[in-house]
PDB file of C-alpha atoms in Angstrom:
ATOM      1  CA  UNK A   8      48.060 -35.128  82.186  1.00 88.00           C
ATOM      2  CA  UNK A   9      50.495 -32.205  82.292  1.00 96.00           C
ATOM      3  CA  UNK A  10      49.554 -29.252  80.101  1.00 97.00           C
ATOM      4  CA  UNK A  11      52.058 -27.049  78.289  1.00 98.00           C
ATOM      5  CA  UNK A  12      51.753 -23.606  76.745  1.00 98.00           C
ATOM      6  CA  UNK A  13      53.682 -22.845  73.557  1.00 98.00           C
ATOM      7  CA  UNK A  14      54.491 -19.521  71.903  1.00 98.00           C
ATOM      8  CA  UNK A  15      55.003 -20.122  68.188  1.00 98.00           C
ATOM      9  CA  UNK A  16      56.406 -18.159  65.269  1.00 98.00           C
ATOM     10  CA  UNK A  17      55.781 -19.209  61.675  1.00 98.00           C
ATOM     11  CA  UNK A  18      55.844 -18.136  58.069  1.00 98.00           C
ATOM     12  CA  UNK A  19      52.420 -19.061  56.738  1.00 97.00           C
ATOM     13  CA  UNK A  20      53.325 -18.855  53.038  1.00 97.00           C
ATOM     14  CA  UNK A  21      53.461 -22.610  52.455  1.00 96.00           C
ATOM     15  CA  UNK A  22      50.555 -23.561  54.709  1.00 97.00           C
ATOM     16  CA  UNK A  23      46.809 -23.768  54.107  1.00 96.00           C
ATOM     17  CA  UNK A  24      46.387 -22.076  57.487  1.00 96.00           C
ATOM     18  CA  UNK A  25      46.673 -23.050  61.133  1.00 97.00           C
ATOM     19  CA  UNK A  26      43.939 -25.671  61.232  1.00 95.00           C
ATOM     20  CA  UNK A  27      44.684 -29.212  60.046  1.00 94.00           C
ATOM     21  CA  UNK A  28      42.798 -30.310  56.948  1.00 91.00           C
ATOM     22  CA  UNK A  29      42.916 -33.442  54.793  1.00 91.00           C
ATOM     23  CA  UNK A  30      45.618 -33.548  52.118  1.00 90.00           C
ATOM     24  CA  UNK A  31      47.039 -30.055  52.703  1.00 95.00           C
ATOM     25  CA  UNK A  32      49.882 -28.703  54.828  1.00 96.00           C
ATOM     26  CA  UNK A  33      48.893 -26.867  58.015  1.00 97.00           C
ATOM     27  CA  UNK A  34      50.751 -25.469  61.003  1.00 98.00           C
ATOM     28  CA  UNK A  35      48.711 -27.533  63.456  1.00 98.00           C
ATOM     29  CA  UNK A  36      49.443 -30.786  61.606  1.00 97.00           C
ATOM     30  CA  UNK A  37      53.169 -30.005  61.434  1.00 98.00           C
ATOM     31  CA  UNK A  38      53.265 -29.405  65.194  1.00 98.00           C
ATOM     32  CA  UNK A  39      51.354 -32.591  65.983  1.00 98.00           C
ATOM     33  CA  UNK A  40      53.697 -34.563  63.732  1.00 97.00           C
ATOM     34  CA  UNK A  41      56.717 -33.118  65.556  1.00 98.00           C
ATOM     35  CA  UNK A  42      55.195 -34.080  68.905  1.00 98.00           C
ATOM     36  CA  UNK A  43      54.637 -37.636  67.647  1.00 98.00           C
ATOM     37  CA  UNK A  44      58.250 -37.915  66.523  1.00 97.00           C
ATOM     38  CA  UNK A  45      59.415 -36.623  69.901  1.00 97.00           C
ATOM     39  CA  UNK A  46      57.088 -38.436  72.329  1.00 96.00           C
ATOM     40  CA  UNK A  47      55.443 -41.186  70.269  1.00 95.00           C
ATOM     41  CA  UNK A  48      52.069 -39.741  71.299  1.00 95.00           C
ATOM     42  CA  UNK A  49      49.152 -38.667  69.145  1.00 96.00           C
ATOM     43  CA  UNK A  50      48.312 -35.229  70.538  1.00 96.00           C
ATOM     44  CA  UNK A  51      45.884 -32.394  69.863  1.00 96.00           C
ATOM     45  CA  UNK A  52      47.624 -29.005  69.656  1.00 98.00           C
ATOM     46  CA  UNK A  53      45.068 -26.229  70.131  1.00 97.00           C
ATOM     47  CA  UNK A  54      45.857 -22.690  69.023  1.00 97.00           C
ATOM     48  CA  UNK A  55      44.618 -19.274  70.098  1.00 97.00           C
ATOM     49  CA  UNK A  56      43.934 -18.119  66.546  1.00 93.00           C
ATOM     50  CA  UNK A  57      42.958 -20.057  63.432  1.00 92.00           C
ATOM     51  CA  UNK A  58      45.028 -18.079  60.961  1.00 95.00           C
ATOM     52  CA  UNK A  59      44.147 -18.392  57.271  1.00 95.00           C
ATOM     53  CA  UNK A  60      46.312 -19.629  54.418  1.00 95.00           C
ATOM     54  CA  UNK A  61      49.339 -17.389  53.913  1.00 97.00           C
ATOM     55  CA  UNK A  62      48.957 -15.566  57.250  1.00 98.00           C
ATOM     56  CA  UNK A  63      52.003 -15.469  59.544  1.00 98.00           C
ATOM     57  CA  UNK A  64      52.518 -15.455  63.302  1.00 98.00           C
ATOM     58  CA  UNK A  65      54.997 -13.744  65.572  1.00 98.00           C
ATOM     59  CA  UNK A  66      53.289 -14.872  68.764  1.00 97.00           C
ATOM     60  CA  UNK A  67      50.708 -17.589  68.187  1.00 98.00           C
ATOM     61  CA  UNK A  68      49.887 -19.392  71.442  1.00 98.00           C
ATOM     62  CA  UNK A  69      48.871 -23.043  71.734  1.00 98.00           C
ATOM     63  CA  UNK A  70      48.420 -25.623  74.454  1.00 98.00           C
ATOM     64  CA  UNK A  71      48.917 -29.376  74.472  1.00 98.00           C
ATOM     65  CA  UNK A  72      48.463 -32.199  76.971  1.00 97.00           C
ATOM     66  CA  UNK A  73      51.143 -34.895  77.235  1.00 97.00           C
ATOM     67  CA  UNK A  74      51.060 -38.294  78.940  1.00 96.00           C
ATOM     68  CA  UNK A  75      54.144 -37.638  81.031  1.00 94.00           C
ATOM     69  CA  UNK A  76      56.062 -34.723  82.496  1.00 96.00           C
ATOM     70  CA  UNK A  77      58.841 -33.301  80.334  1.00 96.00           C
ATOM     71  CA  UNK A  78      61.174 -30.377  81.061  1.00 97.00           C
ATOM     72  CA  UNK A  79      59.855 -27.361  79.146  1.00 97.00           C
ATOM     73  CA  UNK A  80      63.256 -26.620  77.637  1.00 97.00           C
ATOM     74  CA  UNK A  81      63.499 -30.209  76.399  1.00 97.00           C
ATOM     75  CA  UNK A  82      60.115 -29.898  74.677  1.00 98.00           C
ATOM     76  CA  UNK A  83      61.097 -26.646  72.963  1.00 98.00           C
ATOM     77  CA  UNK A  84      64.433 -27.968  71.714  1.00 98.00           C
ATOM     78  CA  UNK A  85      63.026 -31.311  70.565  1.00 98.00           C
ATOM     79  CA  UNK A  86      60.138 -29.733  68.698  1.00 98.00           C
ATOM     80  CA  UNK A  87      62.372 -27.226  66.932  1.00 98.00           C
ATOM     81  CA  UNK A  88      64.538 -30.127  65.810  1.00 98.00           C
ATOM     82  CA  UNK A  89      61.643 -32.229  64.537  1.00 98.00           C
ATOM     83  CA  UNK A  90      59.899 -29.272  62.884  1.00 98.00           C
ATOM     84  CA  UNK A  91      62.718 -28.877  60.364  1.00 97.00           C
ATOM     85  CA  UNK A  92      62.505 -27.899  57.525  1.00 97.00           C
ATOM     86  CA  UNK A  93      59.113 -26.278  58.200  1.00 97.00           C
ATOM     87  CA  UNK A  94      59.283 -22.493  58.770  1.00 98.00           C
ATOM     88  CA  UNK A  95      57.934 -22.903  62.307  1.00 98.00           C
ATOM     89  CA  UNK A  96      59.726 -22.211  65.588  1.00 98.00           C
ATOM     90  CA  UNK A  97      58.735 -22.793  69.199  1.00 98.00           C
ATOM     91  CA  UNK A  98      59.837 -19.557  70.873  1.00 98.00           C
ATOM     92  CA  UNK A  99      58.850 -20.545  74.407  1.00 98.00           C
ATOM     93  CA  UNK A 100      57.409 -23.565  76.175  1.00 98.00           C
ATOM     94  CA  UNK A 101      56.147 -23.456  79.740  1.00 97.00           C
ATOM     95  CA  UNK A 102      53.982 -25.406  82.163  1.00 97.00           C
ATOM     96  CA  UNK A 103      50.326 -24.345  82.154  1.00 97.00           C
ATOM     97  CA  UNK A 104      47.452 -24.750  84.583  1.00 96.00           C
ATOM     98  CA  UNK A 105      45.039 -27.586  83.897  1.00 95.00           C
ATOM     99  CA  UNK A 106      42.282 -25.115  83.017  1.00 95.00           C
ATOM    100  CA  UNK A 107      44.394 -23.000  80.642  1.00 97.00           C
ATOM    101  CA  UNK A 108      42.935 -22.887  77.126  1.00 97.00           C
ATOM    102  CA  UNK A 109      44.943 -21.137  74.416  1.00 97.00           C
ATOM    103  CA  UNK A 110      41.778 -20.102  72.602  1.00 95.00           C
ATOM    104  CA  UNK A 111      39.157 -19.553  75.284  1.00 95.00           C
ATOM    105  CA  UNK A 112      41.428 -18.117  78.006  1.00 95.00           C
ATOM    106  CA  UNK A 113      42.683 -15.347  75.718  1.00 97.00           C
ATOM    107  CA  UNK A 114      41.632 -11.832  76.711  1.00 96.00           C
ATOM    108  CA  UNK A 115      43.055  -9.998  73.694  1.00 97.00           C
ATOM    109  CA  UNK A 116      44.651 -10.734  70.360  1.00 97.00           C
ATOM    110  CA  UNK A 117      46.993  -8.348  68.569  1.00 98.00           C
ATOM    111  CA  UNK A 118      47.262  -8.417  64.777  1.00 98.00           C
ATOM    112  CA  UNK A 119      49.781  -6.546  62.657  1.00 98.00           C
ATOM    113  CA  UNK A 120      49.335  -5.790  58.967  1.00 98.00           C
ATOM    114  CA  UNK A 121      52.336  -4.622  56.938  1.00 98.00           C
ATOM    115  CA  UNK A 122      52.107  -2.656  53.677  1.00 98.00           C
ATOM    116  CA  UNK A 123      55.261  -2.032  51.670  1.00 98.00           C
ATOM    117  CA  UNK A 124      54.525   1.444  50.321  1.00 98.00           C
ATOM    118  CA  UNK A 125      57.283   2.116  47.813  1.00 97.00           C
ATOM    119  CA  UNK A 126      57.672   1.945  44.059  1.00 98.00           C
ATOM    120  CA  UNK A 127      60.220  -0.888  44.041  1.00 98.00           C
ATOM    121  CA  UNK A 128      58.889  -4.381  44.803  1.00 97.00           C
ATOM    122  CA  UNK A 129      59.890  -5.938  48.139  1.00 97.00           C
ATOM    123  CA  UNK A 130      62.545  -8.566  47.550  1.00 97.00           C
ATOM    124  CA  UNK A 131      63.588  -9.584  51.061  1.00 97.00           C
ATOM    125  CA  UNK A 132      59.998  -9.227  52.307  1.00 97.00           C
ATOM    126  CA  UNK A 133      58.346 -11.070  49.420  1.00 96.00           C
ATOM    127  CA  UNK A 134      55.276 -12.963  50.703  1.00 96.00           C
ATOM    128  CA  UNK A 135      55.517 -11.081  54.002  1.00 98.00           C
ATOM    129  CA  UNK A 136      54.016  -7.687  53.061  1.00 98.00           C
ATOM    130  CA  UNK A 137      51.346  -6.278  50.767  1.00 98.00           C
ATOM    131  CA  UNK A 138      53.092  -4.252  48.094  1.00 98.00           C
ATOM    132  CA  UNK A 139      51.256  -1.006  47.252  1.00 98.00           C
ATOM    133  CA  UNK A 140      53.508   0.981  44.863  1.00 98.00           C
ATOM    134  CA  UNK A 141      51.690   4.341  44.978  1.00 96.00           C
ATOM    135  CA  UNK A 142      51.575   6.760  47.944  1.00 97.00           C
ATOM    136  CA  UNK A 143      49.154   6.130  50.808  1.00 98.00           C
ATOM    137  CA  UNK A 144      47.978   8.843  53.201  1.00 98.00           C
ATOM    138  CA  UNK A 145      48.553   7.009  56.474  1.00 98.00           C
ATOM    139  CA  UNK A 146      47.240   9.935  58.555  1.00 98.00           C
ATOM    140  CA  UNK A 147      43.865   9.811  56.782  1.00 98.00           C
ATOM    141  CA  UNK A 148      43.824   6.033  57.197  1.00 98.00           C
ATOM    142  CA  UNK A 149      44.375   6.402  60.938  1.00 98.00           C
ATOM    143  CA  UNK A 150      41.571   8.960  61.278  1.00 98.00           C
ATOM    144  CA  UNK A 151      39.198   6.693  59.375  1.00 98.00           C
ATOM    145  CA  UNK A 152      40.217   3.689  61.482  1.00 98.00           C
ATOM    146  CA  UNK A 153      38.907   5.363  64.628  1.00 98.00           C
ATOM    147  CA  UNK A 154      35.352   4.998  63.288  1.00 98.00           C
ATOM    148  CA  UNK A 155      35.706   1.240  63.777  1.00 98.00           C
ATOM    149  CA  UNK A 156      36.999   1.289  67.360  1.00 98.00           C
ATOM    150  CA  UNK A 157      34.435   0.206  69.948  1.00 97.00           C
ATOM    151  CA  UNK A 158      31.597  -2.296  69.997  1.00 97.00           C
ATOM    152  CA  UNK A 159      29.847  -2.617  66.649  1.00 97.00           C
ATOM    153  CA  UNK A 160      28.116  -4.978  64.289  1.00 97.00           C
ATOM    154  CA  UNK A 161      30.983  -5.796  61.904  1.00 97.00           C
ATOM    155  CA  UNK A 162      28.840  -7.578  59.290  1.00 96.00           C
ATOM    156  CA  UNK A 163      30.430  -5.426  56.563  1.00 97.00           C
ATOM    157  CA  UNK A 164      33.882  -6.701  57.510  1.00 97.00           C
ATOM    158  CA  UNK A 165      33.261 -10.430  57.904  1.00 94.00           C
ATOM    159  CA  UNK A 166      33.788 -13.137  55.299  1.00 89.00           C
ATOM    160  CA  UNK A 167      30.701 -14.643  53.720  1.00 83.00           C
ATOM    161  CA  UNK A 168      31.878 -18.018  55.047  1.00 84.00           C
ATOM    162  CA  UNK A 169      32.221 -16.751  58.648  1.00 87.00           C
ATOM    163  CA  UNK A 170      30.493 -19.159  61.026  1.00 79.00           C
ATOM    164  CA  UNK A 171      30.361 -16.893  64.090  1.00 86.00           C
ATOM    165  CA  UNK A 172      26.897 -16.717  65.630  1.00 89.00           C
ATOM    166  CA  UNK A 173      27.052 -12.923  65.945  1.00 93.00           C
ATOM    167  CA  UNK A 174      28.827 -10.141  64.075  1.00 92.00           C
ATOM    168  CA  UNK A 175      29.053  -8.050  67.253  1.00 96.00           C
ATOM    169  CA  UNK A 176      32.655  -7.485  68.287  1.00 96.00           C
ATOM    170  CA  UNK A 177      34.519  -5.001  70.450  1.00 97.00           C
ATOM    171  CA  UNK A 178      37.526  -3.536  68.668  1.00 97.00           C
ATOM    172  CA  UNK A 179      39.801  -2.174  71.404  1.00 97.00           C
ATOM    173  CA  UNK A 180      42.256  -0.461  69.075  1.00 97.00           C
ATOM    174  CA  UNK A 181      42.987   0.142  65.395  1.00 98.00           C
ATOM    175  CA  UNK A 182      46.008   2.283  64.534  1.00 98.00           C
ATOM    176  CA  UNK A 183      47.842   3.194  61.338  1.00 98.00           C
ATOM    177  CA  UNK A 184      51.434   4.448  61.347  1.00 98.00           C
ATOM    178  CA  UNK A 185      54.245   4.886  58.848  1.00 98.00           C
ATOM    179  CA  UNK A 186      57.752   3.556  59.426  1.00 97.00           C
ATOM    180  CA  UNK A 187      59.810   4.712  56.461  1.00 97.00           C
ATOM    181  CA  UNK A 188      58.475   2.958  53.365  1.00 97.00           C
ATOM    182  CA  UNK A 189      56.171   0.740  55.405  1.00 98.00           C
ATOM    183  CA  UNK A 190      52.631   1.427  56.580  1.00 98.00           C
ATOM    184  CA  UNK A 191      51.731  -0.679  59.600  1.00 98.00           C
ATOM    185  CA  UNK A 192      48.204  -1.310  60.834  1.00 98.00           C
ATOM    186  CA  UNK A 193      47.667  -2.779  64.303  1.00 98.00           C
ATOM    187  CA  UNK A 194      44.358  -4.179  65.514  1.00 98.00           C
ATOM    188  CA  UNK A 195      43.516  -5.322  69.054  1.00 98.00           C
ATOM    189  CA  UNK A 196      40.403  -7.147  70.239  1.00 97.00           C
ATOM    190  CA  UNK A 197      39.396 -10.088  72.351  1.00 96.00           C
ATOM    191  CA  UNK A 198      38.343 -11.883  69.170  1.00 94.00           C
ATOM    192  CA  UNK A 199      37.888 -11.226  65.474  1.00 96.00           C
ATOM    193  CA  UNK A 200      35.493 -12.429  62.812  1.00 95.00           C
ATOM    194  CA  UNK A 201      36.757 -14.458  59.876  1.00 93.00           C
ATOM    195  CA  UNK A 202      38.772 -12.114  57.608  1.00 93.00           C
ATOM    196  CA  UNK A 203      37.823  -9.075  59.706  1.00 97.00           C
ATOM    197  CA  UNK A 204      41.304  -7.564  59.884  1.00 97.00           C
ATOM    198  CA  UNK A 205      42.032  -8.059  56.188  1.00 97.00           C
ATOM    199  CA  UNK A 206      38.630  -6.608  55.319  1.00 97.00           C
ATOM    200  CA  UNK A 207      39.252  -3.521  57.438  1.00 98.00           C
ATOM    201  CA  UNK A 208      42.733  -3.091  55.937  1.00 98.00           C
ATOM    202  CA  UNK A 209      41.391  -3.315  52.393  1.00 97.00           C
ATOM    203  CA  UNK A 210      38.878  -0.569  53.137  1.00 98.00           C
ATOM    204  CA  UNK A 211      41.493   1.577  54.879  1.00 98.00           C
ATOM    205  CA  UNK A 212      43.658   1.335  51.766  1.00 98.00           C
ATOM    206  CA  UNK A 213      40.847   2.954  49.788  1.00 98.00           C
ATOM    207  CA  UNK A 214      40.991   5.882  52.202  1.00 98.00           C
ATOM    208  CA  UNK A 215      44.774   6.044  51.912  1.00 98.00           C
ATOM    209  CA  UNK A 216      44.703   6.199  48.126  1.00 97.00           C
ATOM    210  CA  UNK A 217      42.005   8.879  48.146  1.00 96.00           C
ATOM    211  CA  UNK A 218      39.194   6.797  46.663  1.00 97.00           C
ATOM    212  CA  UNK A 219      37.237   6.985  49.948  1.00 97.00           C
ATOM    213  CA  UNK A 220      36.852   9.908  52.326  1.00 97.00           C
ATOM    214  CA  UNK A 221      37.559   9.431  56.009  1.00 97.00           C
ATOM    215  CA  UNK A 222      33.840   9.283  56.861  1.00 96.00           C
ATOM    216  CA  UNK A 223      33.154   6.687  54.169  1.00 97.00           C
ATOM    217  CA  UNK A 224      34.503   4.011  56.484  1.00 97.00           C
ATOM    218  CA  UNK A 225      31.824   4.908  59.045  1.00 97.00           C
ATOM    219  CA  UNK A 226      29.189   4.605  56.324  1.00 97.00           C
ATOM    220  CA  UNK A 227      30.536   1.186  55.327  1.00 97.00           C
ATOM    221  CA  UNK A 228      30.351   0.015  58.944  1.00 98.00           C
ATOM    222  CA  UNK A 229      26.802   1.334  59.356  1.00 97.00           C
ATOM    223  CA  UNK A 230      25.671  -0.484  56.208  1.00 97.00           C
ATOM    224  CA  UNK A 231      26.160  -3.903  57.908  1.00 96.00           C
ATOM    225  CA  UNK A 232      26.486  -5.283  54.398  1.00 95.00           C
ATOM    226  CA  UNK A 233      29.427  -7.178  52.940  1.00 95.00           C
ATOM    227  CA  UNK A 234      28.965  -5.378  49.626  1.00 95.00           C
ATOM    228  CA  UNK A 235      29.919  -2.096  51.326  1.00 96.00           C
ATOM    229  CA  UNK A 236      33.411  -3.429  52.147  1.00 96.00           C
ATOM    230  CA  UNK A 237      36.438  -2.523  50.077  1.00 94.00           C
ATOM    231  CA  UNK A 238      38.544  -5.261  48.433  1.00 94.00           C
ATOM    232  CA  UNK A 239      39.945  -7.648  51.042  1.00 97.00           C
ATOM    233  CA  UNK A 240      43.678  -7.245  51.646  1.00 98.00           C
ATOM    234  CA  UNK A 241      45.830 -10.270  50.730  1.00 97.00           C
ATOM    235  CA  UNK A 242      46.966 -12.640  53.500  1.00 97.00           C
ATOM    236  CA  UNK A 243      50.714 -12.204  53.145  1.00 97.00           C
ATOM    237  CA  UNK A 244      50.820  -8.901  55.047  1.00 98.00           C
ATOM    238  CA  UNK A 245      48.988 -10.204  58.114  1.00 98.00           C
ATOM    239  CA  UNK A 246      50.609 -11.429  61.347  1.00 98.00           C
ATOM    240  CA  UNK A 247      49.147 -12.729  64.589  1.00 98.00           C
ATOM    241  CA  UNK A 248      51.547 -10.679  66.686  1.00 98.00           C
ATOM    242  CA  UNK A 249      50.578 -11.439  70.288  1.00 97.00           C
ATOM    243  CA  UNK A 250      47.947 -13.072  72.471  1.00 98.00           C
ATOM    244  CA  UNK A 251      47.271 -11.782  75.988  1.00 97.00           C
ATOM    245  CA  UNK A 252      45.902 -13.670  78.963  1.00 96.00           C
ATOM    246  CA  UNK A 253      44.495 -12.218  82.166  1.00 86.00           C
ATOM    247  CA  UNK A 254      41.349 -10.476  83.333  1.00 68.00           C
ATOM    248  CA  UNK A 255      39.433  -8.890  80.438  1.00 59.00           C
ATOM    249  CA  UNK A 256      38.021  -5.404  80.946  1.00 46.00           C
ATOM    250  CA  UNK A 257      34.617  -6.519  79.625  1.00 49.00           C
ATOM    251  CA  UNK A 258      33.582 -10.144  79.090  1.00 46.00           C
ATOM    252  CA  UNK A 259      31.249 -10.584  76.126  1.00 54.00           C
ATOM    253  CA  UNK A 260      29.668 -14.018  75.615  1.00 51.00           C
ATOM    254  CA  UNK A 261      29.792 -13.725  71.828  1.00 55.00           C
ATOM    255  CA  UNK A 262      33.534 -13.033  71.766  1.00 57.00           C
ATOM    256  CA  UNK A 263      35.003 -16.411  72.663  1.00 52.00           C
ATOM    257  CA  UNK A 264      36.719 -17.382  69.424  1.00 51.00           C
ATOM    258  CA  UNK A 265      39.066 -16.035  66.788  1.00 64.00           C
ATOM    259  CA  UNK A 266      38.785 -16.694  63.079  1.00 65.00           C
ATOM    260  CA  UNK A 267      41.383 -14.472  61.389  1.00 70.00           C
TER     261      UNK A 267
END
């Protein structure tokens, strides 16, 4: 069966997340329905990241097996037609090797978190940013973020419902920068725990507003206790920005899944 790799963009506002669930709208179910309308097949679309309800994607990657060979361009155009009116777009479609797995072949995932840091509420970016109307010290947030880079036990920054066998993860990068009225936080790792990025962002906000010192983030990490985490940031500011494939610098057996 030919395998295809999809790069997908979506607005997660109206979805209960990536993963299909009974009686609720999901990105995965919408894609599988579009495939059925196009090919008549019942398919299993498997994504690189199981984004939560309200989380968006600029570069989600998925793979699917079809019963017959189709031109990649034809698949992209047909899916985009059948996905209407869902806020989902197939950006690219290409042939993939038989052993390509969108989830398990990934070597790094890039998440972006956007904070609208101005007094006026975001109108055009409603449901796409976290609105924080008082000033944030992005430089202090960036300094604090460096305490989390590297291989650590991220128990403090994982959801209570996280099903990962281990809280050990290697965070390759965590950066905070300001672009005008927007504070952007980027996180890169091979995999993330459930709600890890949003948990880290919520704690970084406490540093930015002056309620935590820069070193307090290191203390929260060392606690390995969920109660040491700041309030979890809301989902609307989070984007799965990109997924990379290739040879990882270090292969860790406990980092084979993504639950953001």
